Amino acid sequence: MGKKYVYSFEEVKHANTEEWQFALGNKGAQLSEMTAIGLPVPLGFQITTEACRDFYVAGKKWPAGLESQVKQKLAELEKKLGKRFGDKKDPLFVSVRSGSYVSMPGMMDTVLNLGMNDDTAAAFAEKTGNKRGAVDSYRRFIQMFGDVVMEVEHARFEEILHRKKDTKGVQFDTELTADDLKEVIDEYKAMVKKETGKLFPTDPWQQLKMGIDAVFSSWNTPRAVSYRRINKLRGDAGTGVTVQSMVFGNMGETSGTGVSFTRNPATGKKEHYGEFLINAQGEDVVAGIRTPKPIDELGKLLPAVYKQLLNVYGLLEKHYKDLQDFEFTIENNKLYLLQTRSGKRTAHAAMKIAVDMEKEGLVTKEQAVMMVKPDQLNQLLHEQLDPVAKKEAQVVAKGLPASPGAAVGKVVFTAERAKQLVDEDPHTKLILVRLETSPEDIEGIHVAQGMLTSRGGMTSHCAVVARGMGKCAVVGCGDISINEEGKFFTVKMKGGELRFNEMDWISLDGGAGEVFGKQLPLVEPRMSGDFGILMKWADEFRRLGIRTNADTPKDAQVAKDFGVEGIGLCRTEHMFFEGERIKAMREMILAENTEGRKKALAKLLPYQKEDFKGLFKVMSGKPIIVRFLDPPLHEFLPKEECEIKALAEELGFTVEKIKQVIVSLHEFNPMLGFRGCRLGVVYPEISEMQARAIFEAAIEAKQEGFDPMPEIEVPNVITVKEFRLIKEIISNVAKELDIEGRKIHYKVGTMIEFPRACITADELATEADFFSFGTNDLTQTTLGFSRDDAGKFIPLYIERGALEQDPFQTIDQQGVGKLMIMAVEKGRSVKPHLDIGICGEHGGEPASVEFCHRIGLSNVSCSPFRVPIARLAAAQAAIKEKMKAGKAAPKGERAKKKAKK
């Protein structure tokens, strides 16, 4: 038997699993799931994602067996419904929809009303007694099929429709008569023939086959590829295709269509949240062309349907135990569900929904922790508009608060322009202003700070994508008039008209739907109580310790407030670039002998000591890993002629002397040059000064009642012998200052940054008290990529499938990861309880944190504002492990401490 490519909805039981979602696409899987639990779903069948993958393998041709299986399921559907596809008396019409294993809203193609031609449309009119509804459906089909399948520009159809409305003096397409729409259809057909050189297809089977081809092909459209890259989704999964019997929301005043969420996806509040349109089809709501009505108004127009819809809210949440985003159609007072999926939500909403559902008994604490995506927490840490400045500023326009947060940036009117400007300068802050966004705008949305649209509602494309990406958005802002060609928008005010041109500053408040006509300052956000509750639950489940990368008491305090358990990396070189410090550092580098270097280092020691003392005070009772000087010395010397002259005058050197030193320190490859522990081996006085500063700071902090816990880290180590040389310097200073006698516990460890260090980790473990992976350098030296230069080609590598993801953003588990596993196994073969952590920015990236959990690291360290992300990711890694193993997850470090007490 060949492969099974096609399943009817009722054929698949228990479809809400990762396996079925991958096999059928999430949309198809959930249609089977809703069918199984008795919800009103129009009948249909689904084509697997494997068929899509095989379609591409076969050179974009249907794989063997697919056509016969589709025809068989179509015949079964005809039998169930008592209708026939293409019949001239009682025709069956279907929709063809895409569906990835993870929802990709609006990124791939859909065709509605498939199977229509002159004969079937006439039969439909006679059968329903609704000539206008039938003709309108036919008009919609030609427009959608012509756009999606035959690749005729969507705007060409809109031009014809708008021209007809203007001729008839009406505003909405619903005001056009059946005869008007027939004329539109004739114009559509003529235009399609002119644009493509082909007649519009009238054979229903040909339409279906072409529609399925188009959905398969939409998997690799630029917008779909961009969306997967931005959201780190698999590019090899393929899309499923859902073929579903049509129900029509455009049959008059007792029909309609809508989109609804079981809770408010912007705030998390348990309330009726959604929109609908009477006498419309599904794409009308999300496209933002007509402004829909709030869902509660449906109760006044169609009370029986509204009552049924409210019941659906509860049924979906009870079954899925999560916020659901569902689409529905009403045909002649009968409700049908067309789709459900886990709703995109803001981070604030995600927190509230998770905590509230646990309180309501819908989910357990573990399930609640799994409901919030770690990367979403970035939204919680986003800055807000300064309330004082906002109060004094004038609101120039007001729209719908589609996605909360603040956005301050310069106006641009196209996604292409936004991407161009950010490519030229990554620090450019932009706000994308559009009539309405479409899936093609995904790259512009990605780089913009926020979006402002004049059309659309709370469930429009812009609103849904903005919430999912954590972007601020104000939509449906009818106060503004946009001239995209002229690159400006205007706002009518009491005193006249305001005009905003491209690159003018504006500010948005996504939570209030307000637009301000100037650049407003931003302030740090405030955390809700739900944040604290969820983080507390996360700490109960995680095993990994969470530390931070911090060089100043201020950064350390921020991280401490976010629940950090220590500092995993304090970079001492950052302390040398201020005021008198850089002067003393340069004096040390220019010194001609050991005595001169020691004299200069003596000037640096008080500064270093005060820096470390400040950190010990903030992190009292928590470990602090202090990394010895790491970068090459030439980085501290001036480069400009004027700066060299000023330094020469200040220190009493000749310009020639300074230039000679600069030339002597020049390296062809500084990353692999004279840096890290190599500095301490050649100039031991540098390591001696840093050790003394650390220990003297610890002594003074101890005397003032604090509990310092220094852990000294030696960077760039490749042999145990060089590590031993530096460790001996540290130990001698510790003995001189009687650190043990003063009951100050300290450790000396090493960074693991090179493949050789991983391979010889068992040797290093004989001397080192801890390891800390420097994954930035380990990635560079393993892959042979320069982090500063690889950005030129890595995006192309990802686009062409040579790499799945940027290895500097998420750990390369197949390469770098295997070296890490080797180092862990070798290190702990010598010291079973060796403390091993990670301190690159990978330490705050969720997939990397999960990997660190799996290979048994002790802790991860990341920047202060990524600490909550790491805490949640670590908890989810432990819960996943428990779910996989079917046994209790190990308790977190805090739980262990409490148990000991």
PDB file of N, CA, C and O in Angstrom, residues 373-429:
ATOM      1  N   LYS A 373       5.064  31.690  26.908  1.00  0.00           N
ATOM      2  CA  LYS A 373       6.311  31.513  26.164  1.00  0.00           C
ATOM      3  C   LYS A 373       7.393  32.388  26.793  1.00  0.00           C
ATOM      4  O   LYS A 373       7.183  33.590  26.974  1.00  0.00           O
ATOM      5  N   PRO A 374       8.545  31.821  27.119  1.00  0.00           N
ATOM      6  CA  PRO A 374       9.588  32.618  27.778  1.00  0.00           C
ATOM      7  C   PRO A 374       9.945  33.906  27.052  1.00  0.00           C
ATOM      8  O   PRO A 374      10.087  34.961  27.674  1.00  0.00           O
ATOM      9  N   ASP A 375      10.077  33.851  25.721  1.00  0.00           N
ATOM     10  CA  ASP A 375      10.448  35.057  24.973  1.00  0.00           C
ATOM     11  C   ASP A 375       9.395  36.153  25.072  1.00  0.00           C
ATOM     12  O   ASP A 375       9.697  37.330  24.866  1.00  0.00           O
ATOM     13  N   GLN A 376       8.149  35.756  25.386  1.00  0.00           N
ATOM     14  CA  GLN A 376       7.090  36.762  25.533  1.00  0.00           C
ATOM     15  C   GLN A 376       7.382  37.731  26.667  1.00  0.00           C
ATOM     16  O   GLN A 376       6.908  38.864  26.666  1.00  0.00           O
ATOM     17  N   LEU A 377       8.152  37.272  27.656  1.00  0.00           N
ATOM     18  CA  LEU A 377       8.413  38.128  28.806  1.00  0.00           C
ATOM     19  C   LEU A 377       9.161  39.391  28.420  1.00  0.00           C
ATOM     20  O   LEU A 377       9.176  40.363  29.173  1.00  0.00           O
ATOM     21  N   ASN A 378       9.794  39.382  27.247  1.00  0.00           N
ATOM     22  CA  ASN A 378      10.423  40.608  26.760  1.00  0.00           C
ATOM     23  C   ASN A 378       9.426  41.749  26.710  1.00  0.00           C
ATOM     24  O   ASN A 378       9.763  42.904  26.973  1.00  0.00           O
ATOM     25  N   GLN A 379       8.173  41.410  26.376  1.00  0.00           N
ATOM     26  CA  GLN A 379       7.135  42.444  26.306  1.00  0.00           C
ATOM     27  C   GLN A 379       6.910  43.101  27.656  1.00  0.00           C
ATOM     28  O   GLN A 379       6.686  44.308  27.749  1.00  0.00           O
ATOM     29  N   LEU A 380       6.948  42.299  28.713  1.00  0.00           N
ATOM     30  CA  LEU A 380       6.709  42.837  30.055  1.00  0.00           C
ATOM     31  C   LEU A 380       7.790  43.833  30.438  1.00  0.00           C
ATOM     32  O   LEU A 380       7.571  44.705  31.278  1.00  0.00           O
ATOM     33  N   LEU A 381       8.953  43.672  29.824  1.00  0.00           N
ATOM     34  CA  LEU A 381      10.082  44.512  30.181  1.00  0.00           C
ATOM     35  C   LEU A 381      10.199  45.708  29.243  1.00  0.00           C
ATOM     36  O   LEU A 381      11.134  46.476  29.341  1.00  0.00           O
ATOM     37  N   HIS A 382       9.237  45.829  28.314  1.00  0.00           N
ATOM     38  CA  HIS A 382       9.259  46.964  27.386  1.00  0.00           C
ATOM     39  C   HIS A 382       8.965  48.265  28.127  1.00  0.00           C
ATOM     40  O   HIS A 382       8.168  48.309  29.067  1.00  0.00           O
ATOM     41  N   GLU A 383       9.581  49.317  27.651  1.00  0.00           N
ATOM     42  CA  GLU A 383       9.330  50.629  28.237  1.00  0.00           C
ATOM     43  C   GLU A 383       7.927  51.126  27.881  1.00  0.00           C
ATOM     44  O   GLU A 383       7.339  50.700  26.894  1.00  0.00           O
ATOM     45  N   GLN A 384       7.415  52.017  28.701  1.00  0.00           N
ATOM     46  CA  GLN A 384       6.105  52.626  28.485  1.00  0.00           C
ATOM     47  C   GLN A 384       6.300  54.134  28.287  1.00  0.00           C
ATOM     48  O   GLN A 384       7.333  54.694  28.639  1.00  0.00           O
ATOM     49  N   LEU A 385       5.286  54.788  27.718  1.00  0.00           N
ATOM     50  CA  LEU A 385       5.356  56.245  27.598  1.00  0.00           C
ATOM     51  C   LEU A 385       5.371  56.872  28.987  1.00  0.00           C
ATOM     52  O   LEU A 385       4.624  56.453  29.881  1.00  0.00           O
ATOM     53  N   ASP A 386       6.233  57.851  29.150  1.00  0.00           N
ATOM     54  CA  ASP A 386       6.326  58.564  30.427  1.00  0.00           C
ATOM     55  C   ASP A 386       4.963  59.193  30.738  1.00  0.00           C
ATOM     56  O   ASP A 386       4.472  60.029  29.969  1.00  0.00           O
ATOM     57  N   PRO A 387       4.319  58.790  31.856  1.00  0.00           N
ATOM     58  CA  PRO A 387       2.972  59.301  32.138  1.00  0.00           C
ATOM     59  C   PRO A 387       2.916  60.816  32.322  1.00  0.00           C
ATOM     60  O   PRO A 387       1.913  61.439  31.989  1.00  0.00           O
ATOM     61  N   VAL A 388       3.998  61.421  32.833  1.00  0.00           N
ATOM     62  CA  VAL A 388       4.016  62.884  33.020  1.00  0.00           C
ATOM     63  C   VAL A 388       4.045  63.575  31.660  1.00  0.00           C
ATOM     64  O   VAL A 388       3.261  64.490  31.380  1.00  0.00           O
ATOM     65  N   ALA A 389       4.957  63.110  30.783  1.00  0.00           N
ATOM     66  CA  ALA A 389       5.055  63.704  29.440  1.00  0.00           C
ATOM     67  C   ALA A 389       3.785  63.439  28.636  1.00  0.00           C
ATOM     68  O   ALA A 389       3.322  64.293  27.879  1.00  0.00           O
ATOM     69  N   LYS A 390       3.214  62.274  28.829  1.00  0.00           N
ATOM     70  CA  LYS A 390       1.996  61.911  28.105  1.00  0.00           C
ATOM     71  C   LYS A 390       0.829  62.818  28.518  1.00  0.00           C
ATOM     72  O   LYS A 390       0.026  63.232  27.680  1.00  0.00           O
ATOM     73  N   LYS A 391       0.770  63.122  29.792  1.00  0.00           N
ATOM     74  CA  LYS A 391      -0.319  63.963  30.300  1.00  0.00           C
ATOM     75  C   LYS A 391      -0.248  65.355  29.703  1.00  0.00           C
ATOM     76  O   LYS A 391      -1.274  66.001  29.438  1.00  0.00           O
ATOM     77  N   GLU A 392       0.964  65.827  29.469  1.00  0.00           N
ATOM     78  CA  GLU A 392       1.150  67.183  28.946  1.00  0.00           C
ATOM     79  C   GLU A 392       1.043  67.235  27.426  1.00  0.00           C
ATOM     80  O   GLU A 392       0.857  68.304  26.841  1.00  0.00           O
ATOM     81  N   ALA A 393       1.175  66.087  26.764  1.00  0.00           N
ATOM     82  CA  ALA A 393       1.165  66.045  25.298  1.00  0.00           C
ATOM     83  C   ALA A 393      -0.261  65.983  24.769  1.00  0.00           C
ATOM     84  O   ALA A 393      -1.193  65.548  25.455  1.00  0.00           O
ATOM     85  N   GLN A 394      -0.425  66.400  23.532  1.00  0.00           N
ATOM     86  CA  GLN A 394      -1.745  66.389  22.900  1.00  0.00           C
ATOM     87  C   GLN A 394      -1.950  65.093  22.122  1.00  0.00           C
ATOM     88  O   GLN A 394      -1.099  64.668  21.355  1.00  0.00           O
ATOM     89  N   VAL A 395      -3.100  64.456  22.346  1.00  0.00           N
ATOM     90  CA  VAL A 395      -3.482  63.291  21.558  1.00  0.00           C
ATOM     91  C   VAL A 395      -4.001  63.807  20.221  1.00  0.00           C
ATOM     92  O   VAL A 395      -5.004  64.511  20.158  1.00  0.00           O
ATOM     93  N   VAL A 396      -3.304  63.457  19.128  1.00  0.00           N
ATOM     94  CA  VAL A 396      -3.713  63.986  17.822  1.00  0.00           C
ATOM     95  C   VAL A 396      -4.703  63.056  17.116  1.00  0.00           C
ATOM     96  O   VAL A 396      -5.423  63.475  16.208  1.00  0.00           O
ATOM     97  N   ALA A 397      -4.733  61.793  17.516  1.00  0.00           N
ATOM     98  CA  ALA A 397      -5.674  60.851  16.908  1.00  0.00           C
ATOM     99  C   ALA A 397      -5.892  59.681  17.862  1.00  0.00           C
ATOM    100  O   ALA A 397      -5.059  59.405  18.730  1.00  0.00           O
ATOM    101  N   LYS A 398      -7.021  59.014  17.680  1.00  0.00           N
ATOM    102  CA  LYS A 398      -7.343  57.891  18.560  1.00  0.00           C
ATOM    103  C   LYS A 398      -7.923  56.752  17.718  1.00  0.00           C
ATOM    104  O   LYS A 398      -8.766  56.959  16.856  1.00  0.00           O
ATOM    105  N   GLY A 399      -7.420  55.548  17.967  1.00  0.00           N
ATOM    106  CA  GLY A 399      -7.912  54.362  17.280  1.00  0.00           C
ATOM    107  C   GLY A 399      -8.208  53.261  18.278  1.00  0.00           C
ATOM    108  O   GLY A 399      -8.414  53.522  19.468  1.00  0.00           O
ATOM    109  N   LEU A 400      -8.194  52.034  17.805  1.00  0.00           N
ATOM    110  CA  LEU A 400      -8.466  50.888  18.676  1.00  0.00           C
ATOM    111  C   LEU A 400      -7.174  50.395  19.319  1.00  0.00           C
ATOM    112  O   LEU A 400      -6.150  50.257  18.648  1.00  0.00           O
ATOM    113  N   PRO A 401      -7.205  50.092  20.632  1.00  0.00           N
ATOM    114  CA  PRO A 401      -6.001  49.625  21.335  1.00  0.00           C
ATOM    115  C   PRO A 401      -5.738  48.140  21.050  1.00  0.00           C
ATOM    116  O   PRO A 401      -6.027  47.273  21.868  1.00  0.00           O
ATOM    117  N   ALA A 402      -5.163  47.852  19.891  1.00  0.00           N
ATOM    118  CA  ALA A 402      -5.052  46.474  19.412  1.00  0.00           C
ATOM    119  C   ALA A 402      -3.971  45.668  20.123  1.00  0.00           C
ATOM    120  O   ALA A 402      -4.123  44.468  20.337  1.00  0.00           O
ATOM    121  N   SER A 403      -2.857  46.316  20.471  1.00  0.00           N
ATOM    122  CA  SER A 403      -1.756  45.608  21.132  1.00  0.00           C
ATOM    123  C   SER A 403      -1.032  46.588  22.040  1.00  0.00           C
ATOM    124  O   SER A 403      -0.525  47.612  21.572  1.00  0.00           O
ATOM    125  N   PRO A 404      -0.981  46.321  23.342  1.00  0.00           N
ATOM    126  CA  PRO A 404      -0.482  47.309  24.308  1.00  0.00           C
ATOM    127  C   PRO A 404       1.023  47.521  24.229  1.00  0.00           C
ATOM    128  O   PRO A 404       1.738  46.844  23.502  1.00  0.00           O
ATOM    129  N   GLY A 405       1.473  48.485  25.025  1.00  0.00           N
ATOM    130  CA  GLY A 405       2.873  48.871  25.012  1.00  0.00           C
ATOM    131  C   GLY A 405       3.014  50.237  24.389  1.00  0.00           C
ATOM    132  O   GLY A 405       2.033  50.897  24.047  1.00  0.00           O
ATOM    133  N   ALA A 406       4.248  50.679  24.243  1.00  0.00           N
ATOM    134  CA  ALA A 406       4.513  51.992  23.663  1.00  0.00           C
ATOM    135  C   ALA A 406       5.425  51.845  22.462  1.00  0.00           C
ATOM    136  O   ALA A 406       6.232  50.926  22.385  1.00  0.00           O
ATOM    137  N   ALA A 407       5.274  52.754  21.526  1.00  0.00           N
ATOM    138  CA  ALA A 407       6.162  52.797  20.364  1.00  0.00           C
ATOM    139  C   ALA A 407       6.457  54.247  20.049  1.00  0.00           C
ATOM    140  O   ALA A 407       5.545  55.057  19.944  1.00  0.00           O
ATOM    141  N   VAL A 408       7.730  54.558  19.923  1.00  0.00           N
ATOM    142  CA  VAL A 408       8.162  55.906  19.554  1.00  0.00           C
ATOM    143  C   VAL A 408       9.098  55.759  18.361  1.00  0.00           C
ATOM    144  O   VAL A 408      10.093  55.037  18.428  1.00  0.00           O
ATOM    145  N   GLY A 409       8.764  56.412  17.262  1.00  0.00           N
ATOM    146  CA  GLY A 409       9.606  56.243  16.087  1.00  0.00           C
ATOM    147  C   GLY A 409       9.241  57.187  14.970  1.00  0.00           C
ATOM    148  O   GLY A 409       8.304  57.984  15.075  1.00  0.00           O
ATOM    149  N   LYS A 410       9.984  57.059  13.890  1.00  0.00           N
ATOM    150  CA  LYS A 410       9.754  57.876  12.711  1.00  0.00           C
ATOM    151  C   LYS A 410       8.803  57.162  11.757  1.00  0.00           C
ATOM    152  O   LYS A 410       8.860  55.949  11.607  1.00  0.00           O
ATOM    153  N   VAL A 411       7.957  57.937  11.121  1.00  0.00           N
ATOM    154  CA  VAL A 411       6.908  57.387  10.269  1.00  0.00           C
ATOM    155  C   VAL A 411       7.485  56.844   8.957  1.00  0.00           C
ATOM    156  O   VAL A 411       8.299  57.495   8.312  1.00  0.00           O
ATOM    157  N   VAL A 412       7.068  55.625   8.598  1.00  0.00           N
ATOM    158  CA  VAL A 412       7.309  55.079   7.258  1.00  0.00           C
ATOM    159  C   VAL A 412       6.003  54.473   6.758  1.00  0.00           C
ATOM    160  O   VAL A 412       5.154  54.080   7.557  1.00  0.00           O
ATOM    161  N   PHE A 413       5.866  54.387   5.446  1.00  0.00           N
ATOM    162  CA  PHE A 413       4.581  53.986   4.879  1.00  0.00           C
ATOM    163  C   PHE A 413       4.602  52.644   4.158  1.00  0.00           C
ATOM    164  O   PHE A 413       3.559  52.169   3.730  1.00  0.00           O
ATOM    165  N   THR A 414       5.770  52.025   4.027  1.00  0.00           N
ATOM    166  CA  THR A 414       5.827  50.701   3.405  1.00  0.00           C
ATOM    167  C   THR A 414       6.765  49.804   4.190  1.00  0.00           C
ATOM    168  O   THR A 414       7.745  50.277   4.805  1.00  0.00           O
ATOM    169  N   ALA A 415       6.481  48.510   4.155  1.00  0.00           N
ATOM    170  CA  ALA A 415       7.325  47.536   4.835  1.00  0.00           C
ATOM    171  C   ALA A 415       8.721  47.511   4.211  1.00  0.00           C
ATOM    172  O   ALA A 415       9.728  47.360   4.920  1.00  0.00           O
ATOM    173  N   GLU A 416       8.788  47.668   2.888  1.00  0.00           N
ATOM    174  CA  GLU A 416      10.075  47.632   2.196  1.00  0.00           C
ATOM    175  C   GLU A 416      10.985  48.775   2.656  1.00  0.00           C
ATOM    176  O   GLU A 416      12.182  48.591   2.892  1.00  0.00           O
ATOM    177  N   ARG A 417      10.377  49.955   2.804  1.00  0.00           N
ATOM    178  CA  ARG A 417      11.145  51.122   3.247  1.00  0.00           C
ATOM    179  C   ARG A 417      11.633  50.926   4.690  1.00  0.00           C
ATOM    180  O   ARG A 417      12.769  51.275   5.021  1.00  0.00           O
ATOM    181  N   ALA A 418      10.774  50.365   5.525  1.00  0.00           N
ATOM    182  CA  ALA A 418      11.152  50.121   6.917  1.00  0.00           C
ATOM    183  C   ALA A 418      12.360  49.186   6.991  1.00  0.00           C
ATOM    184  O   ALA A 418      13.330  49.447   7.707  1.00  0.00           O
ATOM    185  N   LYS A 419      12.300  48.108   6.232  1.00  0.00           N
ATOM    186  CA  LYS A 419      13.401  47.142   6.243  1.00  0.00           C
ATOM    187  C   LYS A 419      14.678  47.767   5.706  1.00  0.00           C
ATOM    188  O   LYS A 419      15.778  47.548   6.254  1.00  0.00           O
ATOM    189  N   GLN A 420      14.556  48.556   4.656  1.00  0.00           N
ATOM    190  CA  GLN A 420      15.720  49.219   4.065  1.00  0.00           C
ATOM    191  C   GLN A 420      16.411  50.126   5.090  1.00  0.00           C
ATOM    192  O   GLN A 420      17.634  50.086   5.246  1.00  0.00           O
ATOM    193  N   LEU A 421      15.624  50.935   5.789  1.00  0.00           N
ATOM    194  CA  LEU A 421      16.189  51.877   6.758  1.00  0.00           C
ATOM    195  C   LEU A 421      16.860  51.155   7.922  1.00  0.00           C
ATOM    196  O   LEU A 421      17.929  51.565   8.383  1.00  0.00           O
ATOM    197  N   VAL A 422      16.246  50.077   8.393  1.00  0.00           N
ATOM    198  CA  VAL A 422      16.824  49.348   9.526  1.00  0.00           C
ATOM    199  C   VAL A 422      18.048  48.548   9.088  1.00  0.00           C
ATOM    200  O   VAL A 422      19.000  48.387   9.851  1.00  0.00           O
ATOM    201  N   ASP A 423      18.055  48.058   7.849  1.00  0.00           N
ATOM    202  CA  ASP A 423      19.253  47.393   7.328  1.00  0.00           C
ATOM    203  C   ASP A 423      20.427  48.365   7.281  1.00  0.00           C
ATOM    204  O   ASP A 423      21.575  48.002   7.561  1.00  0.00           O
ATOM    205  N   GLU A 424      20.128  49.626   6.911  1.00  0.00           N
ATOM    206  CA  GLU A 424      21.176  50.650   6.832  1.00  0.00           C
ATOM    207  C   GLU A 424      21.645  51.072   8.226  1.00  0.00           C
ATOM    208  O   GLU A 424      22.830  51.326   8.433  1.00  0.00           O
ATOM    209  N   ASP A 425      20.700  51.158   9.171  1.00  0.00           N
ATOM    210  CA  ASP A 425      21.040  51.551  10.547  1.00  0.00           C
ATOM    211  C   ASP A 425      20.137  50.779  11.512  1.00  0.00           C
ATOM    212  O   ASP A 425      18.978  51.146  11.710  1.00  0.00           O
ATOM    213  N   PRO A 426      20.660  49.712  12.125  1.00  0.00           N
ATOM    214  CA  PRO A 426      19.843  48.870  13.015  1.00  0.00           C
ATOM    215  C   PRO A 426      19.250  49.608  14.213  1.00  0.00           C
ATOM    216  O   PRO A 426      18.322  49.109  14.856  1.00  0.00           O
ATOM    217  N   HIS A 427      19.778  50.799  14.514  1.00  0.00           N
ATOM    218  CA  HIS A 427      19.274  51.556  15.669  1.00  0.00           C
ATOM    219  C   HIS A 427      18.102  52.476  15.302  1.00  0.00           C
ATOM    220  O   HIS A 427      17.542  53.152  16.168  1.00  0.00           O
ATOM    221  N   THR A 428      17.734  52.500  14.030  1.00  0.00           N
ATOM    222  CA  THR A 428      16.628  53.355  13.588  1.00  0.00           C
ATOM    223  C   THR A 428      15.310  52.904  14.217  1.00  0.00           C
ATOM    224  O   THR A 428      14.991  51.717  14.214  1.00  0.00           O
ATOM    225  N   LYS A 429      14.573  53.838  14.766  1.00  0.00           N
ATOM    226  CA  LYS A 429      13.273  53.556  15.374  1.00  0.00           C
ATOM    227  C   LYS A 429      12.167  54.019  14.416  1.00  0.00           C
ATOM    228  O   LYS A 429      12.111  55.202  14.064  1.00  0.00           O
TER     229      LYS A 429
END
